[in-house]
Amino acid sequence: FFFISIMFHASFVICFTICFILLVALQLYNNSVIKKRHSIIIKYFEEQNKTAKAIQIIQLLQEDFPALFTKKPKAKKALKIGIYKELIPWARENKFALNYLDEALHLWTTGKRYRNALETGKRYDLKGNQVN
C-alpha cells in the first residue's frame, strides 16, 4: 500500500509539472502573438502613407484570418462576394478607417496570385471555407 501511495504521489507531481510547463509555454506564445499584433497596430497608426497602412491591415488580416489571407508561398484564395461587409466590424474593433480596409482589400485582390485564385472558380469565407 505504501508503494502504491508513493507511485500515486510521484505521478501527481509529474503531471503537475508537465501541466505547469505547458501553461508557461502557452503564456509565452500568447505574449509573442500579442506583441506582434501590437507592433503591427502601432505601425498602422504611425504610418502616414495610405498604401503602407493598407499593408499593415493585410498583415493583421493574415494574423486573424490565416485560413483565408494566406502568406506566401501559399496560393491566395478568392474572397467571397460581400466579404468587405463582414470585415467592417473587425476593422472598427481594431480602430481602422474603412477607407484603409478598402485599400487593403484592393491591394489583396490585385495581382497574378489573386487572378489565379479567381480562375479556380472557388471563393472562400473568413474561416477559409469554400462558399458558393
Rosetta silent file (secondary structure, phi, psi, omega in degrees, C-alpha in Angstrom):
SEQUENCE: FFFISIMFHASFVICFTICFILLVALQLYNNSVIKKRHSIIIKYFEEQNKTAKAIQIIQLLQEDFPALFTKKPKAKKALKIGIYKELIPWARENKFALNYLDEALHLWTTGKRYRNALETGKRYDLKGNQVN
SCORE:     score description
SCORE:     0.000 S_00000001
   1 L     0.000  -42.766  179.434    0.000    0.000    0.000 S_00000001
   2 H   -60.474  -41.918  179.297    2.829    2.387    0.870 S_00000001
   3 H   -62.548  -42.396  178.333    4.493    1.730   -2.507 S_00000001
   4 H   -63.036  -40.617  179.155    1.221    2.495   -4.355 S_00000001
   5 H   -62.303  -43.160  179.654    0.861    5.706   -2.367 S_00000001
   6 H   -66.142  -41.996  179.215    4.381    6.825   -3.333 S_00000001
   7 H   -63.037  -41.392  178.652    3.752    5.950   -7.006 S_00000001
   8 H   -62.932  -44.423  179.007    0.490    7.921   -6.982 S_00000001
   9 H   -62.216  -43.700  179.910    2.234   10.917   -5.424 S_00000001
  10 H   -64.027  -41.323  178.276    5.071   10.752   -7.973 S_00000001
  11 H   -62.964  -41.163  178.373    2.575   10.539  -10.841 S_00000001
  12 H   -61.580  -45.734 -179.651    0.741   13.549   -9.472 S_00000001
  13 H   -62.784  -42.429  179.577    3.949   15.572   -9.237 S_00000001
  14 H   -64.131  -46.823  179.112    4.951   14.618  -12.779 S_00000001
  15 H   -61.616  -43.392  178.916    1.509   15.532  -14.176 S_00000001
  16 H   -61.665  -43.500 -179.863    1.500   18.814  -12.277 S_00000001
  17 H   -63.372  -44.568  179.248    4.978   19.676  -13.579 S_00000001
  18 H   -62.201  -44.811  179.092    4.021   18.886  -17.183 S_00000001
  19 H   -61.743  -41.301  179.131    0.863   20.994  -16.890 S_00000001
  20 H   -62.745  -44.548  179.589    2.843   23.875  -15.408 S_00000001
  21 H   -62.607  -43.381  178.431    5.409   23.733  -18.218 S_00000001
  22 H   -63.596  -40.204  178.764    2.654   23.666  -20.841 S_00000001
  23 H   -63.188  -43.617  178.549    0.902   26.604  -19.194 S_00000001
  24 H   -64.424  -43.608  178.784    4.098   28.661  -19.177 S_00000001
  25 H   -61.542  -42.140  178.878    4.802   27.776  -22.820 S_00000001
  26 H   -63.384  -41.982  178.943    1.261   28.782  -23.792 S_00000001
  27 H   -64.379  -41.234  177.713    1.582   32.097  -21.968 S_00000001
  28 H   -63.827  -40.830  177.400    4.900   32.844  -23.674 S_00000001
  29 H   -63.155  -47.174  179.346    3.338   32.036  -27.054 S_00000001
  30 H   -59.593  -41.690  179.145    0.327   34.270  -26.342 S_00000001
  31 H   -63.045  -39.801  179.816    2.607   37.109  -25.266 S_00000001
  32 H   -67.827  -37.864  177.796    4.622   36.852  -28.503 S_00000001
  33 H   -65.339  -43.668 -179.748    1.416   36.878  -30.587 S_00000001
  34 H   -63.986  -43.090  179.084    0.099   39.886  -28.661 S_00000001
  35 H   -62.166  -42.880  179.294    3.407   41.743  -29.054 S_00000001
  36 H   -62.430  -44.785  179.767    3.459   41.077  -32.797 S_00000001
  37 H   -60.686  -46.123 -179.970   -0.144   42.259  -33.118 S_00000001
  38 H   -63.540  -38.301 -179.718    0.563   45.439  -31.123 S_00000001
  39 H   -66.293  -36.415  177.346    3.627   46.254  -33.210 S_00000001
  40 H   -65.706  -45.018 -179.157    1.559   45.972  -36.411 S_00000001
  41 H   -64.065  -41.668  179.329   -1.175   48.209  -34.974 S_00000001
  42 H   -62.611  -42.860  177.549    1.365   50.776  -33.759 S_00000001
  43 H   -60.229  -38.677  179.751    2.949   50.867  -37.222 S_00000001
  44 H   -59.620  -48.052 -176.434   -0.511   51.420  -38.701 S_00000001
  45 H   -74.005  -25.129  177.842   -1.183   54.469  -36.539 S_00000001
  46 H   -81.510  -26.589 -175.192    2.297   55.898  -37.031 S_00000001
  47 L   -73.999  140.585  178.461    2.240   55.451  -40.806 S_00000001
  48 L  -103.442  -27.326 -176.324    1.048   58.305  -42.993 S_00000001
  49 L   -73.636  130.734 -177.363    1.158   56.577  -46.379 S_00000001
  50 H   -60.868  -44.210 -179.332   -2.184   55.082  -47.476 S_00000001
  51 H   -66.143  -40.890  179.391   -0.595   52.029  -49.097 S_00000001
  52 H   -64.014  -38.864  176.526    1.621   51.360  -46.086 S_00000001
  53 H   -63.579  -41.046  178.906   -1.434   51.495  -43.798 S_00000001
  54 H   -62.454  -38.322  178.315   -3.216   49.044  -46.095 S_00000001
  55 H   -64.161  -39.604  177.056   -0.232   46.690  -45.874 S_00000001
  56 H   -62.038  -40.006  178.494   -0.420   46.813  -42.071 S_00000001
  57 H   -64.717  -41.851  177.459   -4.093   45.880  -42.292 S_00000001
  58 H   -60.083  -41.158  178.517   -3.258   42.962  -44.600 S_00000001
  59 H   -61.161  -40.333  177.635   -0.709   41.730  -42.066 S_00000001
  60 H   -70.891  -36.552  174.888   -3.368   41.760  -39.352 S_00000001
  61 H   -59.870  -39.429  178.364   -5.861   40.049  -41.660 S_00000001
  62 H   -66.680  -32.966  177.495   -3.240   37.339  -42.147 S_00000001
  63 H   -73.968  -43.099 -173.992   -2.865   37.010  -38.371 S_00000001
  64 H   -84.875  -27.532 -178.205   -6.589   36.982  -37.590 S_00000001
  65 L  -132.094   61.507 -173.532   -7.837   35.031  -40.625 S_00000001
  66 L   -65.123  -23.949  179.980   -4.885   32.833  -41.686 S_00000001
  67 L   -72.380  -24.686 -179.781   -7.089   30.288  -43.468 S_00000001
  68 L  -101.597  -48.808 -178.145   -8.304   32.965  -45.901 S_00000001
  69 L   -96.149   81.749 -174.432   -5.490   35.512  -46.069 S_00000001
  70 L   -77.338  155.727  177.769   -2.606   33.148  -46.692 S_00000001
  71 L   -97.874  152.732  176.341    1.043   34.133  -46.667 S_00000001
  72 L   -58.240  146.150    8.842    3.476   33.487  -49.495 S_00000001
  73 L   -91.523    6.286  178.920    4.359   30.999  -50.908 S_00000001
  74 L   -63.751  150.293  178.366    0.838   29.598  -50.441 S_00000001
  75 L   -70.822  146.319  175.036   -1.654   30.410  -53.163 S_00000001
  76 L   -72.652  157.306  174.509   -4.178   33.132  -52.446 S_00000001
  77 L  -110.841  141.863  178.336   -7.841   32.247  -52.079 S_00000001
  78 L   -71.943  132.571 -178.242  -10.549   34.201  -53.851 S_00000001
  79 E   -75.903  144.057  177.793  -12.630   36.186  -51.366 S_00000001
  80 L   -68.751  154.056  177.114  -16.346   35.559  -51.227 S_00000001
  81 L   -63.728  131.270  179.298  -18.644   38.243  -52.555 S_00000001
  82 L    89.437   10.101 -178.740  -19.564   40.614  -49.701 S_00000001
  83 H   -64.414  -29.126  179.627  -16.526   39.883  -47.516 S_00000001
  84 H   -57.352  -46.191 -179.278  -15.992   43.633  -47.065 S_00000001
  85 H   -62.471  -34.709  178.335  -19.249   43.942  -45.096 S_00000001
  86 H   -71.677  -25.327 -178.712  -18.182   41.060  -42.861 S_00000001
  87 H   -87.924  -11.311 -179.215  -14.851   42.765  -42.181 S_00000001
  88 H   -58.886  -48.219  177.758  -16.360   46.123  -41.165 S_00000001
  89 H   -60.506  -37.548  178.001  -16.923   45.080  -37.502 S_00000001
  90 H   -62.382  -43.779 -179.905  -13.371   43.696  -37.393 S_00000001
  91 H   -64.969  -42.560  179.424  -11.987   46.980  -38.753 S_00000001
  92 H   -65.663  -39.309  177.963  -13.997   49.038  -36.265 S_00000001
  93 H   -61.080  -36.286  179.495  -12.892   46.812  -33.388 S_00000001
  94 L   -90.883    2.035  176.322   -9.278   47.431  -34.423 S_00000001
  95 L    64.237   38.033  175.932   -9.977   51.141  -34.996 S_00000001
  96 L   -94.956  138.784  173.576   -9.070   51.080  -38.689 S_00000001
  97 L   -68.225  139.069 -175.104  -10.568   53.626  -41.036 S_00000001
  98 H   -65.329  -28.024  177.717  -12.774   51.859  -43.555 S_00000001
  99 H   -66.110  -29.052  176.707  -11.077   53.548  -46.498 S_00000001
 100 H   -76.838  -32.984  172.751   -7.839   51.787  -45.467 S_00000001
 101 H   -62.979  -43.011  177.707   -9.669   48.461  -45.226 S_00000001
 102 H   -59.704  -44.499  178.660  -10.963   49.133  -48.727 S_00000001
 103 H   -63.952  -40.319  179.060   -7.417   49.876  -49.896 S_00000001
 104 H   -61.983  -44.670  178.819   -6.121   46.715  -48.208 S_00000001
 105 H   -66.651  -34.530  175.732   -8.697   44.569  -49.986 S_00000001
 106 H   -62.881  -46.768  178.234   -7.849   46.325  -53.245 S_00000001
 107 H   -60.944  -42.407 -177.526   -4.162   45.516  -52.765 S_00000001
 108 H   -63.504  -37.091 -173.541   -5.003   41.921  -51.818 S_00000001
 109 L   -94.173   10.712  178.646   -7.158   41.360  -54.886 S_00000001
 110 L  -108.073  133.460  175.102   -4.711   42.884  -57.351 S_00000001
 111 L   121.696  170.144 -174.598   -2.062   40.781  -58.999 S_00000001
 112 H   -65.995  -41.130 -178.740   -1.337   37.439  -60.585 S_00000001
 113 H   -60.272  -39.142  179.885   -1.687   35.300  -57.436 S_00000001
 114 H   -74.930  -37.868  176.617   -5.241   36.558  -56.906 S_00000001
 115 H   -60.592  -39.292  176.248   -6.154   36.219  -60.603 S_00000001
 116 H   -61.719  -38.311  178.306   -5.001   32.601  -60.387 S_00000001
 117 H   -65.532  -39.565  179.125   -7.293   32.129  -57.396 S_00000001
 118 H   -65.673  -33.583 -178.367  -10.235   33.560  -59.329 S_00000001
 119 H   -64.301  -22.778  178.704   -9.591   31.185  -62.213 S_00000001
 120 L   -71.301  -21.526 -179.191  -10.377   28.213  -59.964 S_00000001
 121 L    81.112    2.837 -178.978  -13.959   29.476  -59.651 S_00000001
 122 L  -102.640  142.304  175.370  -13.904   28.875  -55.893 S_00000001
 123 E  -126.216  156.043 -171.486  -14.499   31.561  -53.279 S_00000001
 124 E  -133.201  150.243  177.934  -13.880   31.410  -49.539 S_00000001
 125 L   -91.453 -175.261 -175.552  -15.257   32.917  -46.331 S_00000001
 126 L   -62.200  -26.057  179.643  -13.345   34.331  -43.353 S_00000001
 127 L   -87.555   -1.305  179.933  -12.787   30.849  -41.912 S_00000001
 128 L    86.775    9.741  178.537  -11.300   29.634  -45.185 S_00000001
 129 L   -85.549  140.701  179.111  -14.344   27.514  -46.054 S_00000001
 130 E   -70.366  137.762  177.739  -15.425   27.305  -49.671 S_00000001
 131 E  -125.062  164.908  178.953  -18.736   29.040  -50.415 S_00000001
 132 L   -83.675    0.000    0.000  -20.951   29.159  -53.483 S_00000001
